C-alpha cells in the first residue's frame, strides 16, 4: 500500500534552515509528481511546492519562492524540502502528497506530516 | 495566488443535504476542470473525496457529489451522517495549486 512518511521537522529560530524528507513506498515513486503542502496550527491547507516525476519541472507558492527548494531522489524514493530564511509564519505541519497528473491534477495520497516550529 | 473562497462553516441534520461552495476566478476554478475536494477529520491527513469537479474515487460514498458553474465549484453531501462532520477543502489546479480556506461541516 502507498505510504508517505515525513521527517526532519522541529524547532528552529527565525532566519534558520531546516531540511524535510518524505520517504515513499508502495508505488513506483519515479512515475509520480510530488508536492509539499502545509497547514499552520488551526488553519487551512496551503500548497507549498511541487516537482515533476523527473525533477525537471518545479513550482512554488509565492509565499516561499526564493527561500524553499524542493528536490527528489528517485533512486532513494525520497522527496525533500530545503527551507531557508525561515519566518514565524512558516510554522506549520508539512505534509508530502502524491499528485495524479496528466489528464487530471489532484492529490491522492498524503503523509501524516512533520511539525516545523519557527520561534526564538 | 489568492486562496479560493469557501464559507467558514455549514451545518445540517442527519439525513439532510448540505452544499459547500468554492469560488475562484476564470483563471483557476472557471478555467479548468481540475477542481478537487478533500475531507479532513481532526488530527488526520486529508482524504480525497472528489476530483475533476465531479468524479468520485472508489470507496467514496455516492452521497458525495461535485459540480461547477462558472467560477464556483460546489460539493454536495446528501443523506448527512455523523461521520461526515469534518473540515472540507476545495483545490484548483491551473499550473499551480490553490486551496480554499476550508469549511467546517457540523452535523447537528
PDB file of N, CA and C in Angstrom, chain B residues 5-60:
ATOM      1  N   UNK B   5     -12.393  30.925  -2.230  1.00  0.00           N
ATOM      2  CA  UNK B   5     -13.293  31.343  -1.146  1.00  0.00           C
ATOM      3  C   UNK B   5     -14.318  30.274  -0.819  1.00  0.00           C
ATOM      4  N   UNK B   6     -14.298  29.846   0.417  1.00  0.00           N
ATOM      5  CA  UNK B   6     -15.288  28.882   0.920  1.00  0.00           C
ATOM      6  C   UNK B   6     -15.983  29.490   2.143  1.00  0.00           C
ATOM      7  N   UNK B   7     -17.241  29.070   2.420  1.00  0.00           N
ATOM      8  CA  UNK B   7     -17.870  29.505   3.679  1.00  0.00           C
ATOM      9  C   UNK B   7     -17.109  28.892   4.842  1.00  0.00           C
ATOM     10  N   UNK B   8     -17.020  29.639   5.938  1.00  0.00           N
ATOM     11  CA  UNK B   8     -16.269  29.134   7.094  1.00  0.00           C
ATOM     12  C   UNK B   8     -16.936  27.906   7.696  1.00  0.00           C
ATOM     13  N   UNK B   9     -18.264  27.881   7.683  1.00  0.00           N
ATOM     14  CA  UNK B   9     -18.967  26.773   8.301  1.00  0.00           C
ATOM     15  C   UNK B   9     -20.317  26.548   7.640  1.00  0.00           C
ATOM     16  N   UNK B  10     -20.747  25.296   7.677  1.00  0.00           N
ATOM     17  CA  UNK B  10     -22.090  24.904   7.259  1.00  0.00           C
ATOM     18  C   UNK B  10     -22.560  23.854   8.251  1.00  0.00           C
ATOM     19  N   UNK B  11     -23.850  23.656   8.313  1.00  0.00           N
ATOM     20  CA  UNK B  11     -24.367  22.630   9.212  1.00  0.00           C
ATOM     21  C   UNK B  11     -25.640  22.029   8.644  1.00  0.00           C
ATOM     22  N   UNK B  12     -25.959  20.835   9.122  1.00  0.00           N
ATOM     23  CA  UNK B  12     -27.165  20.155   8.697  1.00  0.00           C
ATOM     24  C   UNK B  12     -27.476  19.018   9.644  1.00  0.00           C
ATOM     25  N   UNK B  13     -28.706  18.580   9.620  1.00  0.00           N
ATOM     26  CA  UNK B  13     -29.125  17.465  10.470  1.00  0.00           C
ATOM     27  C   UNK B  13     -28.916  16.150   9.744  1.00  0.00           C
ATOM     28  N   UNK B  14     -28.798  15.064  10.472  1.00  0.00           N
ATOM     29  CA  UNK B  14     -28.653  13.752   9.816  1.00  0.00           C
ATOM     30  C   UNK B  14     -29.770  13.523   8.807  1.00  0.00           C
ATOM     31  N   UNK B  15     -29.373  13.022   7.649  1.00  0.00           N
ATOM     32  CA  UNK B  15     -30.326  12.742   6.592  1.00  0.00           C
ATOM     33  C   UNK B  15     -30.529  13.897   5.619  1.00  0.00           C
ATOM     34  N   UNK B  16     -30.188  15.109   6.049  1.00  0.00           N
ATOM     35  CA  UNK B  16     -30.344  16.268   5.178  1.00  0.00           C
ATOM     36  C   UNK B  16     -29.193  16.357   4.180  1.00  0.00           C
ATOM     37  N   UNK B  17     -29.294  17.352   3.291  1.00  0.00           N
ATOM     38  CA  UNK B  17     -28.232  17.633   2.327  1.00  0.00           C
ATOM     39  C   UNK B  17     -27.628  18.995   2.625  1.00  0.00           C
ATOM     40  N   UNK B  18     -26.323  19.109   2.386  1.00  0.00           N
ATOM     41  CA  UNK B  18     -25.658  20.396   2.502  1.00  0.00           C
ATOM     42  C   UNK B  18     -24.788  20.596   1.261  1.00  0.00           C
ATOM     43  N   UNK B  19     -24.573  21.848   0.928  1.00  0.00           N
ATOM     44  CA  UNK B  19     -23.707  22.184  -0.206  1.00  0.00           C
ATOM     45  C   UNK B  19     -22.664  23.182   0.248  1.00  0.00           C
ATOM     46  N   UNK B  20     -21.419  22.912  -0.109  1.00  0.00           N
ATOM     47  CA  UNK B  20     -20.305  23.794   0.205  1.00  0.00           C
ATOM     48  C   UNK B  20     -19.813  24.410  -1.098  1.00  0.00           C
ATOM     49  N   UNK B  21     -19.726  25.717  -1.124  1.00  0.00           N
ATOM     50  CA  UNK B  21     -19.293  26.393  -2.341  1.00  0.00           C
ATOM     51  C   UNK B  21     -17.810  26.729  -2.284  1.00  0.00           C
ATOM     52  N   UNK B  22     -17.244  26.938  -3.449  1.00  0.00           N
ATOM     53  CA  UNK B  22     -15.814  27.233  -3.589  1.00  0.00           C
ATOM     54  C   UNK B  22     -15.678  28.182  -4.775  1.00  0.00           C
ATOM     55  N   UNK B  23     -15.396  29.436  -4.489  1.00  0.00           N
ATOM     56  CA  UNK B  23     -15.373  30.449  -5.539  1.00  0.00           C
ATOM     57  C   UNK B  23     -13.961  30.893  -5.858  1.00  0.00           C
ATOM     58  N   UNK B  24     -13.652  30.856  -7.139  1.00  0.00           N
ATOM     59  CA  UNK B  24     -12.357  31.317  -7.597  1.00  0.00           C
ATOM     60  C   UNK B  24     -12.540  32.346  -8.702  1.00  0.00           C
ATOM     61  N   UNK B  25     -11.713  32.230  -9.707  1.00  0.00           N
ATOM     62  CA  UNK B  25     -11.769  33.164 -10.842  1.00  0.00           C
ATOM     63  C   UNK B  25     -11.756  32.384 -12.146  1.00  0.00           C
ATOM     64  N   UNK B  26     -11.835  33.109 -13.237  1.00  0.00           N
ATOM     65  CA  UNK B  26     -11.782  32.467 -14.547  1.00  0.00           C
ATOM     66  C   UNK B  26     -10.391  31.908 -14.841  1.00  0.00           C
ATOM     67  N   UNK B  27      -9.403  32.296 -14.032  1.00  0.00           N
ATOM     68  CA  UNK B  27      -8.030  31.800 -14.227  1.00  0.00           C
ATOM     69  C   UNK B  27      -7.781  30.491 -13.490  1.00  0.00           C
ATOM     70  N   UNK B  28      -8.667  30.116 -12.599  1.00  0.00           N
ATOM     71  CA  UNK B  28      -8.471  28.854 -11.886  1.00  0.00           C
ATOM     72  C   UNK B  28      -9.725  27.991 -11.958  1.00  0.00           C
ATOM     73  N   UNK B  29     -10.648  28.138 -11.013  1.00  0.00           N
ATOM     74  CA  UNK B  29     -11.842  27.284 -10.992  1.00  0.00           C
ATOM     75  C   UNK B  29     -12.608  27.345 -12.306  1.00  0.00           C
ATOM     76  N   UNK B  30     -12.802  28.553 -12.808  1.00  0.00           N
ATOM     77  CA  UNK B  30     -13.605  28.716 -14.009  1.00  0.00           C
ATOM     78  C   UNK B  30     -12.920  28.300 -15.288  1.00  0.00           C
ATOM     79  N   UNK B  31     -11.608  28.235 -15.266  1.00  0.00           N
ATOM     80  CA  UNK B  31     -10.873  27.999 -16.485  1.00  0.00           C
ATOM     81  C   UNK B  31     -10.511  26.555 -16.749  1.00  0.00           C
ATOM     82  N   UNK B  32     -10.581  25.726 -15.744  1.00  0.00           N
ATOM     83  CA  UNK B  32     -10.155  24.327 -15.867  1.00  0.00           C
ATOM     84  C   UNK B  32     -11.096  23.412 -15.070  1.00  0.00           C
ATOM     85  N   UNK B  33     -11.180  22.181 -15.499  1.00  0.00           N
ATOM     86  CA  UNK B  33     -11.990  21.201 -14.756  1.00  0.00           C
ATOM     87  C   UNK B  33     -11.127  20.394 -13.797  1.00  0.00           C
ATOM     88  N   UNK B  34     -10.187  21.086 -13.140  1.00  0.00           N
ATOM     89  CA  UNK B  34      -9.284  20.416 -12.198  1.00  0.00           C
ATOM     90  C   UNK B  34      -9.605  20.846 -10.769  1.00  0.00           C
ATOM     91  N   UNK B  35     -10.855  20.696 -10.383  1.00  0.00           N
ATOM     92  CA  UNK B  35     -11.247  21.008  -9.020  1.00  0.00           C
ATOM     93  C   UNK B  35     -11.363  19.714  -8.228  1.00  0.00           C
ATOM     94  N   UNK B  36     -10.745  19.681  -7.079  1.00  0.00           N
ATOM     95  CA  UNK B  36     -10.826  18.511  -6.202  1.00  0.00           C
ATOM     96  C   UNK B  36     -11.280  18.947  -4.813  1.00  0.00           C
ATOM     97  N   UNK B  37     -11.801  17.991  -4.065  1.00  0.00           N
ATOM     98  CA  UNK B  37     -12.293  18.252  -2.722  1.00  0.00           C
ATOM     99  C   UNK B  37     -11.698  17.237  -1.746  1.00  0.00           C
ATOM    100  N   UNK B  38     -11.351  17.716  -0.550  1.00  0.00           N
ATOM    101  CA  UNK B  38     -10.712  16.886   0.453  1.00  0.00           C
ATOM    102  C   UNK B  38     -11.462  17.014   1.780  1.00  0.00           C
ATOM    103  N   UNK B  39     -11.568  15.891   2.459  1.00  0.00           N
ATOM    104  CA  UNK B  39     -12.185  15.824   3.782  1.00  0.00           C
ATOM    105  C   UNK B  39     -11.075  15.622   4.804  1.00  0.00           C
ATOM    106  N   UNK B  40     -11.114  16.396   5.885  1.00  0.00           N
ATOM    107  CA  UNK B  40     -10.094  16.236   6.917  1.00  0.00           C
ATOM    108  C   UNK B  40     -10.745  16.170   8.294  1.00  0.00           C
ATOM    109  N   UNK B  41     -10.581  15.038   8.954  1.00  0.00           N
ATOM    110  CA  UNK B  41     -11.000  14.916  10.333  1.00  0.00           C
ATOM    111  C   UNK B  41      -9.864  15.396  11.231  1.00  0.00           C
ATOM    112  N   UNK B  42     -10.180  15.869  12.451  1.00  0.00           N
ATOM    113  CA  UNK B  42      -9.142  16.415  13.340  1.00  0.00           C
ATOM    114  C   UNK B  42      -7.984  15.452  13.542  1.00  0.00           C
ATOM    115  N   UNK B  43      -6.790  15.972  13.348  1.00  0.00           N
ATOM    116  CA  UNK B  43      -5.584  15.188  13.566  1.00  0.00           C
ATOM    117  C   UNK B  43      -5.280  14.161  12.497  1.00  0.00           C
ATOM    118  N   UNK B  44      -6.065  14.177  11.434  1.00  0.00           N
ATOM    119  CA  UNK B  44      -5.870  13.190  10.367  1.00  0.00           C
ATOM    120  C   UNK B  44      -5.404  13.847   9.085  1.00  0.00           C
ATOM    121  N   UNK B  45      -4.846  13.038   8.189  1.00  0.00           N
ATOM    122  CA  UNK B  45      -4.466  13.537   6.873  1.00  0.00           C
ATOM    123  C   UNK B  45      -5.713  13.750   6.026  1.00  0.00           C
ATOM    124  N   UNK B  46      -5.690  14.725   5.136  1.00  0.00           N
ATOM    125  CA  UNK B  46      -6.823  14.926   4.230  1.00  0.00           C
ATOM    126  C   UNK B  46      -7.075  13.699   3.376  1.00  0.00           C
ATOM    127  N   UNK B  47      -8.343  13.514   3.014  1.00  0.00           N
ATOM    128  CA  UNK B  47      -8.765  12.398   2.176  1.00  0.00           C
ATOM    129  C   UNK B  47      -9.445  12.947   0.935  1.00  0.00           C
ATOM    130  N   UNK B  48      -9.047  12.439  -0.226  1.00  0.00           N
ATOM    131  CA  UNK B  48      -9.650  12.861  -1.497  1.00  0.00           C
ATOM    132  C   UNK B  48     -11.090  12.374  -1.581  1.00  0.00           C
ATOM    133  N   UNK B  49     -12.009  13.300  -1.873  1.00  0.00           N
ATOM    134  CA  UNK B  49     -13.426  12.938  -1.980  1.00  0.00           C
ATOM    135  C   UNK B  49     -13.956  13.108  -3.410  1.00  0.00           C
ATOM    136  N   UNK B  50     -13.483  14.120  -4.102  1.00  0.00           N
ATOM    137  CA  UNK B  50     -13.927  14.419  -5.465  1.00  0.00           C
ATOM    138  C   UNK B  50     -12.730  14.933  -6.251  1.00  0.00           C
ATOM    139  N   UNK B  51     -12.621  14.550  -7.513  1.00  0.00           N
ATOM    140  CA  UNK B  51     -11.595  15.109  -8.386  1.00  0.00           C
ATOM    141  C   UNK B  51     -12.212  15.422  -9.742  1.00  0.00           C
ATOM    142  N   UNK B  52     -11.518  16.232 -10.512  1.00  0.00           N
ATOM    143  CA  UNK B  52     -12.024  16.651 -11.825  1.00  0.00           C
ATOM    144  C   UNK B  52     -13.469  17.146 -11.728  1.00  0.00           C
ATOM    145  N   UNK B  53     -13.724  17.976 -10.763  1.00  0.00           N
ATOM    146  CA  UNK B  53     -15.024  18.619 -10.494  1.00  0.00           C
ATOM    147  C   UNK B  53     -16.068  17.668  -9.925  1.00  0.00           C
ATOM    148  N   UNK B  54     -16.226  16.490 -10.556  1.00  0.00           N
ATOM    149  CA  UNK B  54     -17.391  15.679 -10.189  1.00  0.00           C
ATOM    150  C   UNK B  54     -17.126  14.179 -10.106  1.00  0.00           C
ATOM    151  N   UNK B  55     -15.870  13.764 -10.239  1.00  0.00           N
ATOM    152  CA  UNK B  55     -15.566  12.337 -10.207  1.00  0.00           C
ATOM    153  C   UNK B  55     -15.261  11.881  -8.781  1.00  0.00           C
ATOM    154  N   UNK B  56     -15.783  10.707  -8.449  1.00  0.00           N
ATOM    155  CA  UNK B  56     -15.565  10.144  -7.105  1.00  0.00           C
ATOM    156  C   UNK B  56     -14.560   9.012  -7.168  1.00  0.00           C
ATOM    157  N   UNK B  57     -13.535   9.049  -6.301  1.00  0.00           N
ATOM    158  CA  UNK B  57     -12.616   7.898  -6.232  1.00  0.00           C
ATOM    159  C   UNK B  57     -13.378   6.688  -5.707  1.00  0.00           C
ATOM    160  N   UNK B  58     -12.850   5.515  -6.005  1.00  0.00           N
ATOM    161  CA  UNK B  58     -13.505   4.318  -5.493  1.00  0.00           C
ATOM    162  C   UNK B  58     -13.447   4.347  -3.960  1.00  0.00           C
ATOM    163  N   UNK B  59     -14.532   3.921  -3.355  1.00  0.00           N
ATOM    164  CA  UNK B  59     -14.595   3.893  -1.908  1.00  0.00           C
ATOM    165  C   UNK B  59     -15.279   5.099  -1.297  1.00  0.00           C
ATOM    166  N   UNK B  60     -15.435   6.159  -2.076  1.00  0.00           N
ATOM    167  CA  UNK B  60     -16.144   7.341  -1.573  1.00  0.00           C
ATOM    168  C   UNK B  60     -17.641   7.143  -1.837  1.00  0.00           C
TER     169      UNK B  60
END
